[in-house]
Amino acid sequence: IGSPAAVRQYPLRFKAYRGNIIADREFNVRSYLVGCSDVDNVKSVESAEWDPTNANVLAATFSREDGLSVTREFYVRNRSVAVPEGRPDLFNASELYQEVAINSQTGAPAKVSPRRRVTKFKQIDGPRIQLIQRVEVFPDLQTPDGAGGVSFVIQDSSKPVAIYRYRVLLEPAGN
């Protein structure tokens, strides 16, 4: 799927939790950072924190090749899921979340980026699942100490400033 330069392969893990199957976000963020290390120049993953009892919060810290330690925190503010009637092969999920970049010197938020991720899952060819994802990036918010959100162009905060589209093929391990 996609051009060879855009293809990334890394393991994902899902687990049973309270009668549902959920993504193990702690494992998956570590796997993504290592598998896509060229995107953020990731040298190593220092930590990843996520607890399914508070699934709306995820934090990850990694070291870049230049030695800088980078921390990102993700806060889900709204989530919805749906299975279209009569279509057991489809599953849709939507999350509105904030990605918070933490200043490595002060530990305070340096940038708050609101995002919306809409994901459609479709079972294809037996156990394989195609995932179509759209990520909308909205104008940065100003932090309480005045960081971020500064722009000389007035932006409509209800409209995305960038939209990314991804197509992913999930395959069981060993295929």
PDB file of C-alpha atoms in Angstrom:
ATOM      1  CA  ILE A   1       0.000   0.000   0.000  1.00  0.00           C
ATOM      2  CA  GLY A   2       1.532   3.330  -1.000  1.00  0.00           C
ATOM      3  CA  SER A   3       4.947   4.113  -2.412  1.00  0.00           C
ATOM      4  CA  PRO A   4       7.937   2.174  -1.051  1.00  0.00           C
ATOM      5  CA  ALA A   5       9.199   5.353   0.654  1.00  0.00           C
ATOM      6  CA  ALA A   6       5.887   5.730   2.530  1.00  0.00           C
ATOM      7  CA  VAL A   7       5.538   2.122   3.697  1.00  0.00           C
ATOM      8  CA  ARG A   8       6.266   1.375   7.352  1.00  0.00           C
ATOM      9  CA  GLN A   9       5.964  -1.985   9.087  1.00  0.00           C
ATOM     10  CA  TYR A  10       5.719  -2.391  12.824  1.00  0.00           C
ATOM     11  CA  PRO A  11       3.783  -4.647  15.201  1.00  0.00           C
ATOM     12  CA  LEU A  12       0.549  -3.581  16.883  1.00  0.00           C
ATOM     13  CA  ARG A  13      -1.071  -5.314  19.803  1.00  0.00           C
ATOM     14  CA  PHE A  14      -4.703  -5.584  20.832  1.00  0.00           C
ATOM     15  CA  LYS A  15      -5.989  -7.079  24.058  1.00  0.00           C
ATOM     16  CA  ALA A  16      -9.181  -8.052  25.829  1.00  0.00           C
ATOM     17  CA  TYR A  17     -10.425  -5.532  28.355  1.00  0.00           C
ATOM     18  CA  ARG A  18     -13.825  -5.592  30.105  1.00  0.00           C
ATOM     19  CA  GLY A  19     -15.355  -7.799  27.413  1.00  0.00           C
ATOM     20  CA  ASN A  20     -14.016  -5.730  24.486  1.00  0.00           C
ATOM     21  CA  ILE A  21     -10.934  -5.841  22.294  1.00  0.00           C
ATOM     22  CA  ILE A  22      -8.911  -2.641  22.586  1.00  0.00           C
ATOM     23  CA  ALA A  23      -5.643  -1.356  21.160  1.00  0.00           C
ATOM     24  CA  ASP A  24      -2.752  -1.555  23.616  1.00  0.00           C
ATOM     25  CA  ARG A  25      -1.759   2.087  23.161  1.00  0.00           C
ATOM     26  CA  GLU A  26       1.351   1.897  25.337  1.00  0.00           C
ATOM     27  CA  PHE A  27       2.809  -0.964  23.276  1.00  0.00           C
ATOM     28  CA  ASN A  28       1.608   0.534  19.975  1.00  0.00           C
ATOM     29  CA  VAL A  29       3.091   4.007  20.521  1.00  0.00           C
ATOM     30  CA  ARG A  30       6.476   2.444  21.366  1.00  0.00           C
ATOM     31  CA  SER A  31       6.244   0.239  18.290  1.00  0.00           C
ATOM     32  CA  TYR A  32       5.254   3.181  16.056  1.00  0.00           C
ATOM     33  CA  LEU A  33       8.110   5.378  17.314  1.00  0.00           C
ATOM     34  CA  VAL A  34      10.673   2.637  16.690  1.00  0.00           C
ATOM     35  CA  GLY A  35       9.127   1.531  13.382  1.00  0.00           C
ATOM     36  CA  CYS A  36       8.891   5.083  12.060  1.00  0.00           C
ATOM     37  CA  SER A  37      12.053   6.423  13.695  1.00  0.00           C
ATOM     38  CA  ASP A  38      12.993   8.414  10.606  1.00  0.00           C
ATOM     39  CA  VAL A  39       9.872  10.607  10.964  1.00  0.00           C
ATOM     40  CA  ASP A  40      10.964  12.292  14.235  1.00  0.00           C
ATOM     41  CA  ASN A  41      14.625  11.168  14.189  1.00  0.00           C
ATOM     42  CA  VAL A  42      13.882   8.810  17.093  1.00  0.00           C
ATOM     43  CA  LYS A  43      16.981   7.247  18.628  1.00  0.00           C
ATOM     44  CA  SER A  44      15.232   5.445  21.504  1.00  0.00           C
ATOM     45  CA  VAL A  45      11.941   5.372  23.396  1.00  0.00           C
ATOM     46  CA  GLU A  46      12.480   6.432  27.007  1.00  0.00           C
ATOM     47  CA  SER A  47       8.945   5.817  28.242  1.00  0.00           C
ATOM     48  CA  ALA A  48       5.345   5.285  27.254  1.00  0.00           C
ATOM     49  CA  GLU A  49       2.507   5.510  29.750  1.00  0.00           C
ATOM     50  CA  TRP A  50      -1.086   4.443  29.248  1.00  0.00           C
ATOM     51  CA  ASP A  51      -3.634   2.726  31.448  1.00  0.00           C
ATOM     52  CA  PRO A  52      -6.829   1.203  30.001  1.00  0.00           C
ATOM     53  CA  THR A  53      -8.745   2.359  33.112  1.00  0.00           C
ATOM     54  CA  ASN A  54      -8.016   5.937  31.947  1.00  0.00           C
ATOM     55  CA  ALA A  55      -7.822   5.330  28.210  1.00  0.00           C
ATOM     56  CA  ASN A  56      -8.097   9.028  27.372  1.00  0.00           C
ATOM     57  CA  VAL A  57      -4.502   9.812  28.404  1.00  0.00           C
ATOM     58  CA  LEU A  58      -1.292   8.654  26.700  1.00  0.00           C
ATOM     59  CA  ALA A  59       2.241   9.991  27.209  1.00  0.00           C
ATOM     60  CA  ALA A  60       5.439   9.113  25.366  1.00  0.00           C
ATOM     61  CA  THR A  61       9.003  10.353  25.746  1.00  0.00           C
ATOM     62  CA  PHE A  62      11.736   9.596  23.237  1.00  0.00           C
ATOM     63  CA  SER A  63      15.307  10.645  22.524  1.00  0.00           C
ATOM     64  CA  ARG A  64      16.096  12.097  19.124  1.00  0.00           C
ATOM     65  CA  GLU A  65      19.316  11.528  17.198  1.00  0.00           C
ATOM     66  CA  ASP A  66      20.436  15.068  18.170  1.00  0.00           C
ATOM     67  CA  GLY A  67      20.193  14.100  21.883  1.00  0.00           C
ATOM     68  CA  LEU A  68      17.042  16.095  22.643  1.00  0.00           C
ATOM     69  CA  SER A  69      14.444  14.373  24.825  1.00  0.00           C
ATOM     70  CA  VAL A  70      10.914  14.903  23.459  1.00  0.00           C
ATOM     71  CA  THR A  71       7.683  14.341  25.392  1.00  0.00           C
ATOM     72  CA  ARG A  72       4.231  14.241  23.840  1.00  0.00           C
ATOM     73  CA  GLU A  73       1.012  13.844  25.787  1.00  0.00           C
ATOM     74  CA  PHE A  74      -2.295  12.969  24.153  1.00  0.00           C
ATOM     75  CA  TYR A  75      -5.677  13.720  25.730  1.00  0.00           C
ATOM     76  CA  VAL A  76      -8.828  12.336  24.104  1.00  0.00           C
ATOM     77  CA  ARG A  77     -11.651  14.845  24.628  1.00  0.00           C
ATOM     78  CA  ASN A  78     -14.411  13.086  22.682  1.00  0.00           C
ATOM     79  CA  ARG A  79     -14.763   9.581  21.234  1.00  0.00           C
ATOM     80  CA  SER A  80     -17.437   7.782  19.264  1.00  0.00           C
ATOM     81  CA  VAL A  81     -17.679   4.333  17.720  1.00  0.00           C
ATOM     82  CA  ALA A  82     -20.204   2.749  15.383  1.00  0.00           C
ATOM     83  CA  VAL A  83     -20.879  -0.482  13.532  1.00  0.00           C
ATOM     84  CA  PRO A  84     -23.142   0.163  10.538  1.00  0.00           C
ATOM     85  CA  GLU A  85     -26.328  -1.899  10.702  1.00  0.00           C
ATOM     86  CA  GLY A  86     -26.102  -5.094   8.671  1.00  0.00           C
ATOM     87  CA  ARG A  87     -22.321  -4.689   8.114  1.00  0.00           C
ATOM     88  CA  PRO A  88     -20.404  -6.829  10.606  1.00  0.00           C
ATOM     89  CA  ASP A  89     -17.279  -6.353   8.434  1.00  0.00           C
ATOM     90  CA  LEU A  90     -17.165  -2.582   9.187  1.00  0.00           C
ATOM     91  CA  PHE A  91     -16.276  -0.596  12.306  1.00  0.00           C
ATOM     92  CA  ASN A  92     -15.894   3.196  12.559  1.00  0.00           C
ATOM     93  CA  ALA A  93     -14.198   5.229  15.288  1.00  0.00           C
ATOM     94  CA  SER A  94     -13.679   8.942  15.781  1.00  0.00           C
ATOM     95  CA  GLU A  95     -11.569  10.760  18.382  1.00  0.00           C
ATOM     96  CA  LEU A  96     -11.129  14.448  19.064  1.00  0.00           C
ATOM     97  CA  TYR A  97      -7.880  14.839  20.982  1.00  0.00           C
ATOM     98  CA  GLN A  98      -5.155  17.291  21.927  1.00  0.00           C
ATOM     99  CA  GLU A  99      -1.489  16.574  21.326  1.00  0.00           C
ATOM    100  CA  VAL A 100       0.598  18.462  23.872  1.00  0.00           C
ATOM    101  CA  ALA A 101       4.307  19.054  23.228  1.00  0.00           C
ATOM    102  CA  ILE A 102       6.161  19.448  26.538  1.00  0.00           C
ATOM    103  CA  ASN A 103       9.087  21.879  26.865  1.00  0.00           C
ATOM    104  CA  SER A 104      12.109  19.749  27.841  1.00  0.00           C
ATOM    105  CA  GLN A 105      13.625  22.564  29.967  1.00  0.00           C
ATOM    106  CA  THR A 106      10.557  23.654  31.958  1.00  0.00           C
ATOM    107  CA  GLY A 107       8.225  20.653  31.777  1.00  0.00           C
ATOM    108  CA  ALA A 108       5.413  23.030  30.802  1.00  0.00           C
ATOM    109  CA  PRO A 109       3.257  22.665  27.678  1.00  0.00           C
ATOM    110  CA  ALA A 110       4.993  24.340  24.736  1.00  0.00           C
ATOM    111  CA  LYS A 111       2.333  23.628  22.139  1.00  0.00           C
ATOM    112  CA  VAL A 112      -1.224  22.271  22.197  1.00  0.00           C
ATOM    113  CA  SER A 113      -2.477  20.908  18.877  1.00  0.00           C
ATOM    114  CA  PRO A 114      -6.138  19.886  18.603  1.00  0.00           C
ATOM    115  CA  ARG A 115      -6.704  16.988  16.203  1.00  0.00           C
ATOM    116  CA  ARG A 116      -9.535  14.785  15.010  1.00  0.00           C
ATOM    117  CA  ARG A 117      -8.865  11.219  13.895  1.00  0.00           C
ATOM    118  CA  VAL A 118     -11.563   9.339  11.980  1.00  0.00           C
ATOM    119  CA  THR A 119     -10.798   5.668  11.345  1.00  0.00           C
ATOM    120  CA  LYS A 120     -12.733   3.108   9.327  1.00  0.00           C
ATOM    121  CA  PHE A 121     -11.892  -0.565   9.772  1.00  0.00           C
ATOM    122  CA  LYS A 122     -12.999  -3.109   7.163  1.00  0.00           C
ATOM    123  CA  GLN A 123     -12.350  -6.840   7.276  1.00  0.00           C
ATOM    124  CA  ILE A 124     -10.946  -8.073   3.957  1.00  0.00           C
ATOM    125  CA  ASP A 125      -9.502 -11.398   2.810  1.00  0.00           C
ATOM    126  CA  GLY A 126     -10.194 -13.439   5.946  1.00  0.00           C
ATOM    127  CA  PRO A 127      -8.264 -12.161   8.975  1.00  0.00           C
ATOM    128  CA  ARG A 128      -6.817  -9.058   7.279  1.00  0.00           C
ATOM    129  CA  ILE A 129      -8.265  -5.637   8.105  1.00  0.00           C
ATOM    130  CA  GLN A 130      -7.942  -2.506   6.015  1.00  0.00           C
ATOM    131  CA  LEU A 131      -7.812   0.692   8.016  1.00  0.00           C
ATOM    132  CA  ILE A 132      -8.542   4.044   6.377  1.00  0.00           C
ATOM    133  CA  GLN A 133      -7.622   6.980   8.577  1.00  0.00           C
ATOM    134  CA  ARG A 134      -8.071  10.737   8.263  1.00  0.00           C
ATOM    135  CA  VAL A 135      -6.284  13.035  10.715  1.00  0.00           C
ATOM    136  CA  GLU A 136      -7.338  16.679  10.811  1.00  0.00           C
ATOM    137  CA  VAL A 137      -4.962  19.173  12.451  1.00  0.00           C
ATOM    138  CA  PHE A 138      -6.547  22.353  13.832  1.00  0.00           C
ATOM    139  CA  PRO A 139      -4.831  25.664  14.730  1.00  0.00           C
ATOM    140  CA  ASP A 140      -2.684  25.424  17.879  1.00  0.00           C
ATOM    141  CA  LEU A 141      -4.207  26.601  21.143  1.00  0.00           C
ATOM    142  CA  GLN A 142      -2.492  29.100  23.394  1.00  0.00           C
ATOM    143  CA  THR A 143      -1.197  27.544  26.621  1.00  0.00           C
ATOM    144  CA  PRO A 144      -1.898  29.155  30.048  1.00  0.00           C
ATOM    145  CA  ASP A 145       1.609  30.664  30.097  1.00  0.00           C
ATOM    146  CA  GLY A 146       1.112  32.179  26.633  1.00  0.00           C
ATOM    147  CA  ALA A 147       3.077  29.614  24.609  1.00  0.00           C
ATOM    148  CA  GLY A 148       1.750  28.291  21.307  1.00  0.00           C
ATOM    149  CA  GLY A 149      -1.223  29.528  19.381  1.00  0.00           C
ATOM    150  CA  VAL A 150       0.600  32.616  18.160  1.00  0.00           C
ATOM    151  CA  SER A 151      -0.078  33.432  14.546  1.00  0.00           C
ATOM    152  CA  PHE A 152      -0.090  36.566  12.451  1.00  0.00           C
ATOM    153  CA  VAL A 153      -2.872  35.057  10.353  1.00  0.00           C
ATOM    154  CA  ILE A 154      -6.315  34.859  11.913  1.00  0.00           C
ATOM    155  CA  GLN A 155      -7.398  31.241  11.666  1.00  0.00           C
ATOM    156  CA  ASP A 156     -10.836  29.719  12.088  1.00  0.00           C
ATOM    157  CA  SER A 157     -10.309  27.275  14.955  1.00  0.00           C
ATOM    158  CA  SER A 158     -13.196  25.109  13.716  1.00  0.00           C
ATOM    159  CA  LYS A 159     -11.479  24.381  10.389  1.00  0.00           C
ATOM    160  CA  PRO A 160      -8.427  22.109   9.998  1.00  0.00           C
ATOM    161  CA  VAL A 161      -5.187  23.671   8.770  1.00  0.00           C
ATOM    162  CA  ALA A 162      -3.928  20.286   7.507  1.00  0.00           C
ATOM    163  CA  ILE A 163      -5.474  16.916   6.695  1.00  0.00           C
ATOM    164  CA  TYR A 164      -3.504  13.680   6.522  1.00  0.00           C
ATOM    165  CA  ARG A 165      -4.867  10.484   5.032  1.00  0.00           C
ATOM    166  CA  TYR A 166      -3.482   7.029   5.741  1.00  0.00           C
ATOM    167  CA  ARG A 167      -4.250   3.575   4.465  1.00  0.00           C
ATOM    168  CA  VAL A 168      -3.079   0.693   6.609  1.00  0.00           C
ATOM    169  CA  LEU A 169      -3.250  -3.059   6.220  1.00  0.00           C
ATOM    170  CA  LEU A 170      -3.454  -4.986   9.473  1.00  0.00           C
ATOM    171  CA  GLU A 171      -2.306  -8.599   9.207  1.00  0.00           C
ATOM    172  CA  PRO A 172      -2.045 -11.236  11.921  1.00  0.00           C
ATOM    173  CA  ALA A 173       1.527 -11.843  13.125  1.00  0.00           C
ATOM    174  CA  GLY A 174       3.388 -14.372  11.016  1.00  0.00           C
ATOM    175  CA  ASN A 175       1.767 -13.439   7.677  1.00  0.00           C
TER     176      ASN A 175
END
